């Protein structure tokens, strides 16, 4: 309807203007002019008819929308007219925008919104600080006193991961569980889908066994039936009553905490050390500060509490404090640097693709100069032409953005599967409103960005000259702006290349680090004995484990095998306290020496390929009936014995049955990771024979013992064969947590590897785009100067000189780009210093190498059009004009 | 003042809003089409004010939108269809307002320019 009205007004305006002209002409005729002359004079007096109509239409007040539609229609037509240009531009933008969306969706989930819980700023992570360890495990009795004595927390909770063996409900399986204190889930604002939370007192030792299950497990095992409440499930052979279902939307990875399938009150943990104030059981906490309390006030309060405890229990608590960290930090942690570096990189890619499209548009605008001159002559104002051009470029950007969104949605999913497991909240990454807004904003912005410069330049045409020249602009100045764009592109590409180069150097340095063992063909997994073994005495369990061990050894494809307890390199750590023989027992545990502790069997060295430096390793005779022996690593030997031979020396192990003799020295293993092991305070390593574990520890190992096995690489499917073999021994005996050692190492490098790959992809993309840019500009310059080159050749210029002249043009831009890129890189690579290994952020070799690559690529990109210039036929060039 | 030359300089820049006043005043004498309005303003100003069509037509359409003037198609004295504008009731009121505003303004300017006559 509006459209119809508009048609009518348009016609009326047309007629109004015509009648004006006719009347003016008639009057002139009445004054004696001849008709033709009168009409021309009336027209001249009237002025620019198009412009008058245009400004009059403005007065109707519906101009904006109409003109937008008009511009859009026209823009679509113009774009459709040159599909090749449009395809290149849209694809370039889709890559740039898509990469940004993909990364933004990750940043959105991880950095911007890391804690989807009520009042996240009140949440802190809690640890016990020990003399050599800031974020140590909290002893339950200490925690209970913290909870009772603090004045700044509204809630406090601790938890610890655990594996439960579930039986009696289909196949036996190991389930990931978390032991929690009462307030853990309420503290995070979790509301059960069904049933209730744990209430006060239910986490006490000796309370009746209850459990909350995850929504996933509820659906999987109970079909989501509401009558699950009050039912019992059998975990580690004991019956637990289900009291509630935890929603699937509850998803948290922080520190050691993960979302699990089962939540069990901490008091159910059958571990005698739980009651010990000195126990290091891997319990870590979270707390919610009271409203308005700052973390500093919380720290001061906890200092008071822990000092009081140290005074009351000097034996266990001397030197023990509390560490409070904002939970947000804990969640986001190290990935922040990674994501910020990637974000900077991806922004560069977008800028480069914008610059490229701007260049395409500029070249196209030159070709369209005549069109714009004509439009200006017909009464289009400058603003109108700029708007038309901007509409076109925004149209391109929106198309690119839409395509980019599709690419991103697909690409993010693909990329996340390769991301480090430790990336917090990775599962939350997805498209949401914020990302759509981001896409729209970034598309419009880039449309403006790459469209504005050419639009402004072209919209002030010298109508007269352009029309006369037939639209062939005269070289010179016009390509300078494009030259600057290309310089900027080259500089940005250089920065990205340097970033990627530094990452590649870091990773290769890391891969060549010797971890101290041979990581190939090692399988790690856990075995839990059937729940019926739970009540057995230590000897019974030793016998059962020996049988498991024998079974594993005879499984085809297994070369050697060792049970393992405590630490596993790069995967989990465990510590022991000791003092040297001949010294008095230290007054408190905190004055004892610390060592990493590995509890393994005689074949461990064979499995791991660790070097025996001196003395001997364990044998089958180092069993529960023999005298206790230990093996230490060279770091331990040097630290505690200096130049003396440690063999034959004895150490007092605080929690492993006292005095043991050192019988061998082995090579150091990079427990803490390939990169940071050297910088860790705790590096001494001690090996203890598995079968000599004290009885209470041996009983605990029934519910889950680690196994390391060296497999024959030529026998496929050994992991499945092991699983079958274990199951055949007993249906309720489960293999779990299967991982190869190479996977463990790869995981430890995952963040770096991902950033290397992403930076590398971005850098190659940037290099490609930049070389396209330089190719385009040189081609354009050559095209513009065809005639000049023709004259030069006709006047006797050597073709090689022409080639050199054009190449010089390209090299000038490249060198400038490299210089600017160097300066930018010097500043920007500092950002990623913490991600580098074995290479400085200003590594000269990387800088020089990357600059060389860029120069060569730029040279090739300008060589192609330069050859064309060299082959210019002077006759053709001159006749053409 | 070199009046002759000034005249062919084609126009004195109209103050913002004065064109509206002139149009309303012109229509006071009866309905008129766009060309007629421009001729009338030129004649009544002693050829001093020449209204640019690029300002006149947008102004007419704006005034029409504000309902100060009404438009209808009529046959002119030359048997030609033309769009005639006439003053509406609110337009008349607006004209009174604009006139008094204008005389205040011109008094004020005259006062500033010739302070001794006060």
mmCIF file of N, CA and C in Angstrom, chain A residues 529-645:
data_model
loop_
_atom_site.group_PDB
_atom_site.id
_atom_site.type_symbol
_atom_site.label_atom_id
_atom_site.label_comp_id
_atom_site.label_asym_id
_atom_site.label_seq_id
_atom_site.Cartn_x
_atom_site.Cartn_y
_atom_site.Cartn_z
ATOM 1 N N UNK A 529 39.395 -54.448 41.371
ATOM 2 C CA UNK A 529 39.051 -55.841 41.689
ATOM 3 C C UNK A 529 37.541 -55.920 41.924
ATOM 4 N N UNK A 530 36.971 -57.100 41.799
ATOM 5 C CA UNK A 530 35.529 -57.228 42.020
ATOM 6 C C UNK A 530 35.170 -56.744 43.427
ATOM 7 N N UNK A 531 33.974 -56.173 43.603
ATOM 8 C CA UNK A 531 33.568 -55.657 44.910
ATOM 9 C C UNK A 531 33.658 -56.713 46.007
ATOM 10 N N UNK A 532 33.553 -57.992 45.612
ATOM 11 C CA UNK A 532 33.607 -59.055 46.623
ATOM 12 C C UNK A 532 34.971 -59.072 47.318
ATOM 13 N N UNK A 533 35.995 -58.458 46.685
ATOM 14 C CA UNK A 533 37.329 -58.449 47.281
ATOM 15 C C UNK A 533 37.474 -57.375 48.346
ATOM 16 N N UNK A 534 36.440 -56.550 48.461
ATOM 17 C CA UNK A 534 36.613 -55.361 49.271
ATOM 18 C C UNK A 534 36.913 -55.674 50.732
ATOM 19 N N UNK A 535 36.268 -56.671 51.222
ATOM 20 C CA UNK A 535 36.478 -56.990 52.627
ATOM 21 C C UNK A 535 37.753 -57.790 52.875
ATOM 22 N N UNK A 536 38.410 -58.209 51.801
ATOM 23 C CA UNK A 536 39.542 -59.122 51.958
ATOM 24 C C UNK A 536 40.697 -58.463 52.700
ATOM 25 N N UNK A 537 41.540 -59.277 53.296
ATOM 26 C CA UNK A 537 42.709 -58.712 53.969
ATOM 27 C C UNK A 537 43.810 -58.432 52.951
ATOM 28 N N UNK A 538 44.854 -57.785 53.411
ATOM 29 C CA UNK A 538 45.899 -57.326 52.496
ATOM 30 C C UNK A 538 46.504 -58.484 51.712
ATOM 31 N N UNK A 539 46.708 -59.602 52.356
ATOM 32 C CA UNK A 539 47.323 -60.731 51.651
ATOM 33 C C UNK A 539 46.418 -61.242 50.542
ATOM 34 N N UNK A 540 45.111 -61.264 50.848
ATOM 35 C CA UNK A 540 44.152 -61.680 49.830
ATOM 36 C C UNK A 540 44.237 -60.776 48.608
ATOM 37 N N UNK A 541 44.343 -59.489 48.880
ATOM 38 C CA UNK A 541 44.390 -58.537 47.768
ATOM 39 C C UNK A 541 45.703 -58.677 46.997
ATOM 40 N N UNK A 542 46.795 -58.865 47.716
ATOM 41 C CA UNK A 542 48.078 -59.088 47.036
ATOM 42 C C UNK A 542 47.960 -60.290 46.097
ATOM 43 N N UNK A 543 47.342 -61.342 46.611
ATOM 44 C CA UNK A 543 47.213 -62.548 45.793
ATOM 45 C C UNK A 543 46.381 -62.262 44.548
ATOM 46 N N UNK A 544 45.267 -61.519 44.742
ATOM 47 C CA UNK A 544 44.391 -61.219 43.609
ATOM 48 C C UNK A 544 45.130 -60.364 42.583
ATOM 49 N N UNK A 545 45.873 -59.372 43.075
ATOM 50 C CA UNK A 545 46.589 -58.491 42.154
ATOM 51 C C UNK A 545 47.700 -59.237 41.418
ATOM 52 N N UNK A 546 48.351 -60.165 42.117
ATOM 53 C CA UNK A 546 49.389 -60.963 41.447
ATOM 54 C C UNK A 546 48.787 -61.760 40.311
ATOM 55 N N UNK A 547 47.562 -62.258 40.573
ATOM 56 C CA UNK A 547 46.896 -63.027 39.539
ATOM 57 C C UNK A 547 46.568 -62.135 38.342
ATOM 58 N N UNK A 548 46.074 -60.936 38.642
ATOM 59 C CA UNK A 548 45.798 -59.983 37.574
ATOM 60 C C UNK A 548 47.083 -59.723 36.785
ATOM 61 N N UNK A 549 48.156 -59.518 37.516
ATOM 62 C CA UNK A 549 49.427 -59.205 36.884
ATOM 63 C C UNK A 549 49.874 -60.343 35.976
ATOM 64 N N UNK A 550 49.749 -61.572 36.469
ATOM 65 C CA UNK A 550 50.146 -62.729 35.660
ATOM 66 C C UNK A 550 49.281 -62.816 34.403
ATOM 67 N N UNK A 551 47.969 -62.587 34.603
ATOM 68 C CA UNK A 551 47.033 -62.659 33.478
ATOM 69 C C UNK A 551 47.436 -61.633 32.403
ATOM 70 N N UNK A 552 47.781 -60.432 32.863
ATOM 71 C CA UNK A 552 48.157 -59.384 31.917
ATOM 72 C C UNK A 552 49.429 -59.768 31.171
ATOM 73 N N UNK A 553 50.391 -60.305 31.905
ATOM 74 C CA UNK A 553 51.672 -60.665 31.287
ATOM 75 C C UNK A 553 51.500 -61.692 30.173
ATOM 76 N N UNK A 554 50.505 -62.579 30.364
ATOM 77 C CA UNK A 554 50.338 -63.635 29.367
ATOM 78 C C UNK A 554 49.356 -63.247 28.275
ATOM 79 N N UNK A 555 48.797 -62.032 28.355
ATOM 80 C CA UNK A 555 47.905 -61.589 27.283
ATOM 81 C C UNK A 555 48.749 -61.304 26.043
ATOM 82 N N UNK A 556 48.345 -61.852 24.881
ATOM 83 C CA UNK A 556 49.150 -61.637 23.676
ATOM 84 C C UNK A 556 49.263 -60.141 23.364
ATOM 85 N N UNK A 557 50.448 -59.705 23.009
ATOM 86 C CA UNK A 557 50.652 -58.305 22.668
ATOM 87 C C UNK A 557 51.231 -57.509 23.821
ATOM 88 N N UNK A 558 51.163 -58.056 25.043
ATOM 89 C CA UNK A 558 51.746 -57.358 26.181
ATOM 90 C C UNK A 558 53.186 -57.837 26.353
ATOM 91 N N UNK A 559 54.132 -56.897 26.340
ATOM 92 C CA UNK A 559 55.539 -57.293 26.478
ATOM 93 C C UNK A 559 55.981 -57.300 27.928
ATOM 94 N N UNK A 560 55.621 -56.259 28.649
ATOM 95 C CA UNK A 560 55.938 -56.236 30.071
ATOM 96 C C UNK A 560 54.892 -55.382 30.758
ATOM 97 N N UNK A 561 54.737 -55.568 32.049
ATOM 98 C CA UNK A 561 53.645 -54.909 32.743
ATOM 99 C C UNK A 561 54.044 -54.624 34.180
ATOM 100 N N UNK A 562 53.536 -53.524 34.710
ATOM 101 C CA UNK A 562 53.782 -53.215 36.116
ATOM 102 C C UNK A 562 52.552 -52.567 36.716
ATOM 103 N N UNK A 563 52.146 -53.055 37.889
ATOM 104 C CA UNK A 563 51.113 -52.342 38.625
ATOM 105 C C UNK A 563 51.725 -51.036 39.103
ATOM 106 N N UNK A 564 50.873 -50.053 39.321
ATOM 107 C CA UNK A 564 51.408 -48.767 39.730
ATOM 108 C C UNK A 564 50.436 -48.092 40.683
ATOM 109 N N UNK A 565 51.013 -47.451 41.674
ATOM 110 C CA UNK A 565 50.202 -46.776 42.681
ATOM 111 C C UNK A 565 50.869 -45.421 42.836
ATOM 112 N N UNK A 566 50.135 -44.465 43.245
ATOM 113 C CA UNK A 566 50.716 -43.129 43.417
ATOM 114 C C UNK A 566 50.995 -42.465 42.071
ATOM 115 N N UNK A 567 52.198 -41.881 41.910
ATOM 116 C CA UNK A 567 52.418 -40.980 40.776
ATOM 117 C C UNK A 567 52.585 -41.715 39.455
ATOM 118 N N UNK A 568 52.116 -41.086 38.359
ATOM 119 C CA UNK A 568 52.376 -41.517 36.991
ATOM 120 C C UNK A 568 52.896 -40.284 36.252
ATOM 121 N N UNK A 569 54.008 -40.388 35.561
ATOM 122 C CA UNK A 569 54.590 -39.195 34.926
ATOM 123 C C UNK A 569 53.590 -38.442 34.062
ATOM 124 N N UNK A 570 53.564 -37.139 34.183
ATOM 125 C CA UNK A 570 52.737 -36.206 33.419
ATOM 126 C C UNK A 570 51.253 -36.393 33.635
ATOM 127 N N UNK A 571 50.880 -37.252 34.558
ATOM 128 C CA UNK A 571 49.469 -37.581 34.644
ATOM 129 C C UNK A 571 48.938 -37.343 36.052
ATOM 130 N N UNK A 572 49.560 -37.953 37.036
ATOM 131 C CA UNK A 572 49.138 -37.697 38.402
ATOM 132 C C UNK A 572 50.377 -37.724 39.278
ATOM 133 N N UNK A 573 50.297 -37.041 40.413
ATOM 134 C CA UNK A 573 51.482 -37.019 41.261
ATOM 135 C C UNK A 573 51.118 -37.413 42.681
ATOM 136 N N UNK A 574 52.090 -37.887 43.404
ATOM 137 C CA UNK A 574 51.895 -38.255 44.802
ATOM 138 C C UNK A 574 53.222 -38.026 45.513
ATOM 139 N N UNK A 575 53.152 -37.666 46.771
ATOM 140 C CA UNK A 575 54.370 -37.326 47.496
ATOM 141 C C UNK A 575 54.530 -38.187 48.736
ATOM 142 N N UNK A 576 55.759 -38.369 49.136
ATOM 143 C CA UNK A 576 56.051 -39.028 50.406
ATOM 144 C C UNK A 576 56.920 -38.119 51.260
ATOM 145 N N UNK A 577 56.781 -38.256 52.578
ATOM 146 C CA UNK A 577 57.639 -37.538 53.513
ATOM 147 C C UNK A 577 58.670 -38.514 54.063
ATOM 148 N N UNK A 578 59.880 -38.056 54.265
ATOM 149 C CA UNK A 578 60.905 -38.959 54.814
ATOM 150 C C UNK A 578 61.969 -38.139 55.526
ATOM 151 N N UNK A 579 62.776 -38.844 56.328
ATOM 152 C CA UNK A 579 63.994 -38.222 56.829
ATOM 153 C C UNK A 579 65.115 -39.220 56.722
ATOM 154 N N UNK A 580 66.330 -38.714 56.629
ATOM 155 C CA UNK A 580 67.462 -39.590 56.378
ATOM 156 C C UNK A 580 67.848 -40.366 57.626
ATOM 157 N N UNK A 581 68.315 -41.549 57.395
ATOM 158 C CA UNK A 581 68.775 -42.395 58.492
ATOM 159 C C UNK A 581 69.918 -41.677 59.212
ATOM 160 N N UNK A 582 69.903 -41.772 60.524
ATOM 161 C CA UNK A 582 70.969 -41.131 61.268
ATOM 162 C C UNK A 582 70.598 -39.740 61.741
ATOM 163 N N UNK A 583 69.525 -39.208 61.202
ATOM 164 C CA UNK A 583 69.051 -37.914 61.700
ATOM 165 C C UNK A 583 67.898 -38.173 62.663
ATOM 166 N N UNK A 584 67.679 -37.269 63.626
ATOM 167 C CA UNK A 584 66.525 -37.457 64.514
ATOM 168 C C UNK A 584 65.230 -37.222 63.748
ATOM 169 N N UNK A 585 64.159 -37.854 64.210
ATOM 170 C CA UNK A 585 62.871 -37.644 63.559
ATOM 171 C C UNK A 585 62.479 -36.170 63.706
ATOM 172 N N UNK A 586 62.171 -35.487 62.610
ATOM 173 C CA UNK A 586 61.797 -34.068 62.725
ATOM 174 C C UNK A 586 60.589 -33.900 63.628
ATOM 175 N N UNK A 587 60.505 -32.731 64.281
ATOM 176 C CA UNK A 587 59.447 -32.488 65.255
ATOM 177 C C UNK A 587 58.070 -32.508 64.606
ATOM 178 N N UNK A 588 57.953 -31.969 63.392
ATOM 179 C CA UNK A 588 56.639 -32.001 62.732
ATOM 180 C C UNK A 588 56.829 -32.501 61.306
ATOM 181 N N UNK A 589 55.727 -32.926 60.739
ATOM 182 C CA UNK A 589 55.802 -33.460 59.378
ATOM 183 C C UNK A 589 56.277 -32.416 58.389
ATOM 184 N N UNK A 590 55.989 -31.155 58.721
ATOM 185 C CA UNK A 590 56.360 -30.118 57.767
ATOM 186 C C UNK A 590 57.857 -29.867 57.717
ATOM 187 N N UNK A 591 58.578 -30.422 58.676
ATOM 188 C CA UNK A 591 60.026 -30.276 58.621
ATOM 189 C C UNK A 591 60.688 -31.479 57.965
ATOM 190 N N UNK A 592 59.887 -32.431 57.554
ATOM 191 C CA UNK A 592 60.468 -33.589 56.858
ATOM 192 C C UNK A 592 60.772 -33.234 55.408
ATOM 193 N N UNK A 593 61.523 -34.118 54.748
ATOM 194 C CA UNK A 593 61.818 -33.929 53.328
ATOM 195 C C UNK A 593 60.680 -34.490 52.482
ATOM 196 N N UNK A 594 60.521 -33.889 51.299
ATOM 197 C CA UNK A 594 59.483 -34.338 50.379
ATOM 198 C C UNK A 594 60.128 -35.013 49.175
ATOM 199 N N UNK A 595 59.441 -36.014 48.692
ATOM 200 C CA UNK A 595 59.865 -36.610 47.428
ATOM 201 C C UNK A 595 58.637 -37.063 46.652
ATOM 202 N N UNK A 596 58.739 -37.028 45.338
ATOM 203 C CA UNK A 596 57.693 -37.652 44.526
ATOM 204 C C UNK A 596 57.776 -39.141 44.753
ATOM 205 N N UNK A 597 56.644 -39.796 44.735
ATOM 206 C CA UNK A 597 56.646 -41.199 45.112
ATOM 207 C C UNK A 597 55.958 -42.056 44.056
ATOM 208 N N UNK A 598 56.662 -43.094 43.598
ATOM 209 C CA UNK A 598 56.134 -44.043 42.612
ATOM 210 C C UNK A 598 56.143 -45.418 43.254
ATOM 211 N N UNK A 599 55.002 -46.074 43.214
ATOM 212 C CA UNK A 599 54.937 -47.416 43.783
ATOM 213 C C UNK A 599 54.737 -48.383 42.618
ATOM 214 N N UNK A 600 55.747 -49.175 42.313
ATOM 215 C CA UNK A 600 55.737 -49.946 41.069
ATOM 216 C C UNK A 600 56.305 -51.350 41.288
ATOM 217 N N UNK A 601 56.307 -52.127 40.212
ATOM 218 C CA UNK A 601 56.841 -53.482 40.296
ATOM 219 C C UNK A 601 58.145 -53.623 39.524
ATOM 220 N N UNK A 602 58.689 -54.832 39.570
ATOM 221 C CA UNK A 602 60.044 -55.018 39.060
ATOM 222 C C UNK A 602 60.198 -54.707 37.574
ATOM 223 N N UNK A 603 59.099 -54.855 36.792
ATOM 224 C CA UNK A 603 59.239 -54.637 35.357
ATOM 225 C C UNK A 603 59.034 -53.176 34.935
ATOM 226 N N UNK A 604 58.856 -52.309 35.924
ATOM 227 C CA UNK A 604 58.527 -50.913 35.602
ATOM 228 C C UNK A 604 59.554 -50.272 34.673
ATOM 229 N N UNK A 605 60.841 -50.489 34.963
ATOM 230 C CA UNK A 605 61.874 -49.879 34.118
ATOM 231 C C UNK A 605 61.769 -50.362 32.685
ATOM 232 N N UNK A 606 61.448 -51.651 32.532
ATOM 233 C CA UNK A 606 61.315 -52.223 31.188
ATOM 234 C C UNK A 606 60.118 -51.602 30.470
ATOM 235 N N UNK A 607 59.012 -51.449 31.214
ATOM 236 C CA UNK A 607 57.814 -50.855 30.620
ATOM 237 C C UNK A 607 58.112 -49.427 30.176
ATOM 238 N N UNK A 608 58.730 -48.659 31.057
ATOM 239 C CA UNK A 608 58.908 -47.233 30.791
ATOM 240 C C UNK A 608 60.169 -46.928 29.980
ATOM 241 N N UNK A 609 61.090 -47.858 29.942
ATOM 242 C CA UNK A 609 62.348 -47.562 29.256
ATOM 243 C C UNK A 609 63.171 -46.542 30.015
ATOM 244 N N UNK A 610 63.080 -46.580 31.341
ATOM 245 C CA UNK A 610 63.882 -45.654 32.152
ATOM 246 C C UNK A 610 65.258 -46.271 32.369
ATOM 247 N N UNK A 611 66.250 -45.416 32.357
ATOM 248 C CA UNK A 611 67.636 -45.858 32.462
ATOM 249 C C UNK A 611 68.002 -46.194 33.910
ATOM 250 N N UNK A 612 68.596 -47.390 34.119
ATOM 251 C CA UNK A 612 69.144 -47.703 35.441
ATOM 252 C C UNK A 612 70.582 -47.204 35.462
ATOM 253 N N UNK A 613 70.860 -46.259 36.321
ATOM 254 C CA UNK A 613 72.190 -45.658 36.293
ATOM 255 C C UNK A 613 73.190 -46.419 37.151
ATOM 256 N N UNK A 614 72.682 -47.039 38.193
ATOM 257 C CA UNK A 614 73.594 -47.463 39.230
ATOM 258 C C UNK A 614 72.861 -48.450 40.117
ATOM 259 N N UNK A 615 73.544 -49.487 40.613
ATOM 260 C CA UNK A 615 72.897 -50.418 41.541
ATOM 261 C C UNK A 615 71.902 -51.303 40.821
ATOM 262 N N UNK A 616 70.792 -51.631 41.476
ATOM 263 C CA UNK A 616 69.814 -52.527 40.859
ATOM 264 C C UNK A 616 68.411 -51.967 41.026
ATOM 265 N N UNK A 617 67.448 -52.502 40.221
ATOM 266 C CA UNK A 617 66.050 -52.157 40.434
ATOM 267 C C UNK A 617 65.408 -53.280 41.220
ATOM 268 N N UNK A 618 64.102 -53.205 41.460
ATOM 269 C CA UNK A 618 63.435 -54.215 42.281
ATOM 270 C C UNK A 618 63.426 -55.566 41.574
ATOM 271 N N UNK A 619 63.285 -56.621 42.368
ATOM 272 C CA UNK A 619 63.078 -57.960 41.823
ATOM 273 C C UNK A 619 61.825 -58.527 42.473
ATOM 274 N N UNK A 620 61.423 -59.710 41.998
ATOM 275 C CA UNK A 620 60.236 -60.342 42.571
ATOM 276 C C UNK A 620 60.457 -60.665 44.044
ATOM 277 N N UNK A 621 61.727 -60.728 44.435
ATOM 278 C CA UNK A 621 62.004 -61.053 45.839
ATOM 279 C C UNK A 621 61.773 -59.862 46.765
ATOM 280 N N UNK A 622 61.666 -58.640 46.212
ATOM 281 C CA UNK A 622 61.397 -57.481 47.071
ATOM 282 C C UNK A 622 59.908 -57.448 47.376
ATOM 283 N N UNK A 623 59.450 -58.448 48.154
ATOM 284 C CA UNK A 623 58.014 -58.565 48.404
ATOM 285 C C UNK A 623 57.696 -58.251 49.856
ATOM 286 N N UNK A 624 56.445 -58.540 50.222
ATOM 287 C CA UNK A 624 55.968 -58.130 51.541
ATOM 288 C C UNK A 624 56.747 -58.789 52.682
ATOM 289 N N UNK A 625 57.421 -59.896 52.369
ATOM 290 C CA UNK A 625 58.146 -60.567 53.438
ATOM 291 C C UNK A 625 59.600 -60.119 53.533
ATOM 292 N N UNK A 626 60.069 -59.405 52.519
ATOM 293 C CA UNK A 626 61.480 -59.017 52.496
ATOM 294 C C UNK A 626 61.681 -57.653 53.150
ATOM 295 N N UNK A 627 62.935 -57.309 53.409
ATOM 296 C CA UNK A 627 63.264 -55.993 53.970
ATOM 297 C C UNK A 627 62.927 -54.915 52.950
ATOM 298 N N UNK A 628 62.489 -53.771 53.458
ATOM 299 C CA UNK A 628 62.057 -52.718 52.557
ATOM 300 C C UNK A 628 63.229 -52.101 51.797
ATOM 301 N N UNK A 629 63.025 -51.937 50.504
ATOM 302 C CA UNK A 629 64.054 -51.298 49.683
ATOM 303 C C UNK A 629 63.401 -50.194 48.857
ATOM 304 N N UNK A 630 64.206 -49.243 48.445
ATOM 305 C CA UNK A 630 63.706 -48.207 47.541
ATOM 306 C C UNK A 630 64.774 -47.929 46.488
ATOM 307 N N UNK A 631 64.318 -47.293 45.386
ATOM 308 C CA UNK A 631 65.225 -46.826 44.344
ATOM 309 C C UNK A 631 64.961 -45.326 44.188
ATOM 310 N N UNK A 632 66.020 -44.564 43.989
ATOM 311 C CA UNK A 632 65.818 -43.113 43.837
ATOM 312 C C UNK A 632 66.327 -42.663 42.471
ATOM 313 N N UNK A 633 65.964 -41.447 42.078
ATOM 314 C CA UNK A 633 66.463 -40.943 40.795
ATOM 315 C C UNK A 633 67.712 -40.088 41.031
ATOM 316 N N UNK A 634 68.366 -39.676 39.954
ATOM 317 C CA UNK A 634 69.636 -38.955 40.122
ATOM 318 C C UNK A 634 69.439 -37.606 40.802
ATOM 319 N N UNK A 635 68.257 -36.987 40.595
ATOM 320 C CA UNK A 635 68.005 -35.710 41.261
ATOM 321 C C UNK A 635 67.962 -35.907 42.775
ATOM 322 N N UNK A 636 67.261 -36.960 43.201
ATOM 323 C CA UNK A 636 67.184 -37.296 44.625
ATOM 324 C C UNK A 636 68.589 -37.534 45.172
ATOM 325 N N UNK A 637 69.356 -38.337 44.427
ATOM 326 C CA UNK A 637 70.700 -38.707 44.890
ATOM 327 C C UNK A 637 71.564 -37.468 45.072
ATOM 328 N N UNK A 638 71.528 -36.589 44.069
ATOM 329 C CA UNK A 638 72.363 -35.391 44.159
ATOM 330 C C UNK A 638 71.891 -34.475 45.274
ATOM 331 N N UNK A 639 70.574 -34.344 45.399
ATOM 332 C CA UNK A 639 70.036 -33.393 46.371
ATOM 333 C C UNK A 639 70.348 -33.822 47.804
ATOM 334 N N UNK A 640 70.202 -35.114 48.090
ATOM 335 C CA UNK A 640 70.325 -35.531 49.491
ATOM 336 C C UNK A 640 71.678 -36.160 49.831
ATOM 337 N N UNK A 641 72.433 -36.577 48.795
ATOM 338 C CA UNK A 641 73.709 -37.220 49.105
ATOM 339 C C UNK A 641 74.894 -36.562 48.427
ATOM 340 N N UNK A 642 74.634 -35.560 47.610
ATOM 341 C CA UNK A 642 75.735 -34.861 46.953
ATOM 342 C C UNK A 642 76.598 -35.819 46.162
ATOM 343 N N UNK A 643 77.878 -35.831 46.463
ATOM 344 C CA UNK A 643 78.820 -36.671 45.720
ATOM 345 C C UNK A 643 78.877 -38.091 46.259
ATOM 346 N N UNK A 644 78.263 -38.311 47.412
ATOM 347 C CA UNK A 644 78.347 -39.644 48.006
ATOM 348 C C UNK A 644 77.522 -40.647 47.228
ATOM 349 N N UNK A 645 77.900 -41.903 47.315
ATOM 350 C CA UNK A 645 77.135 -42.963 46.677
ATOM 351 C C UNK A 645 75.911 -43.260 47.542
#
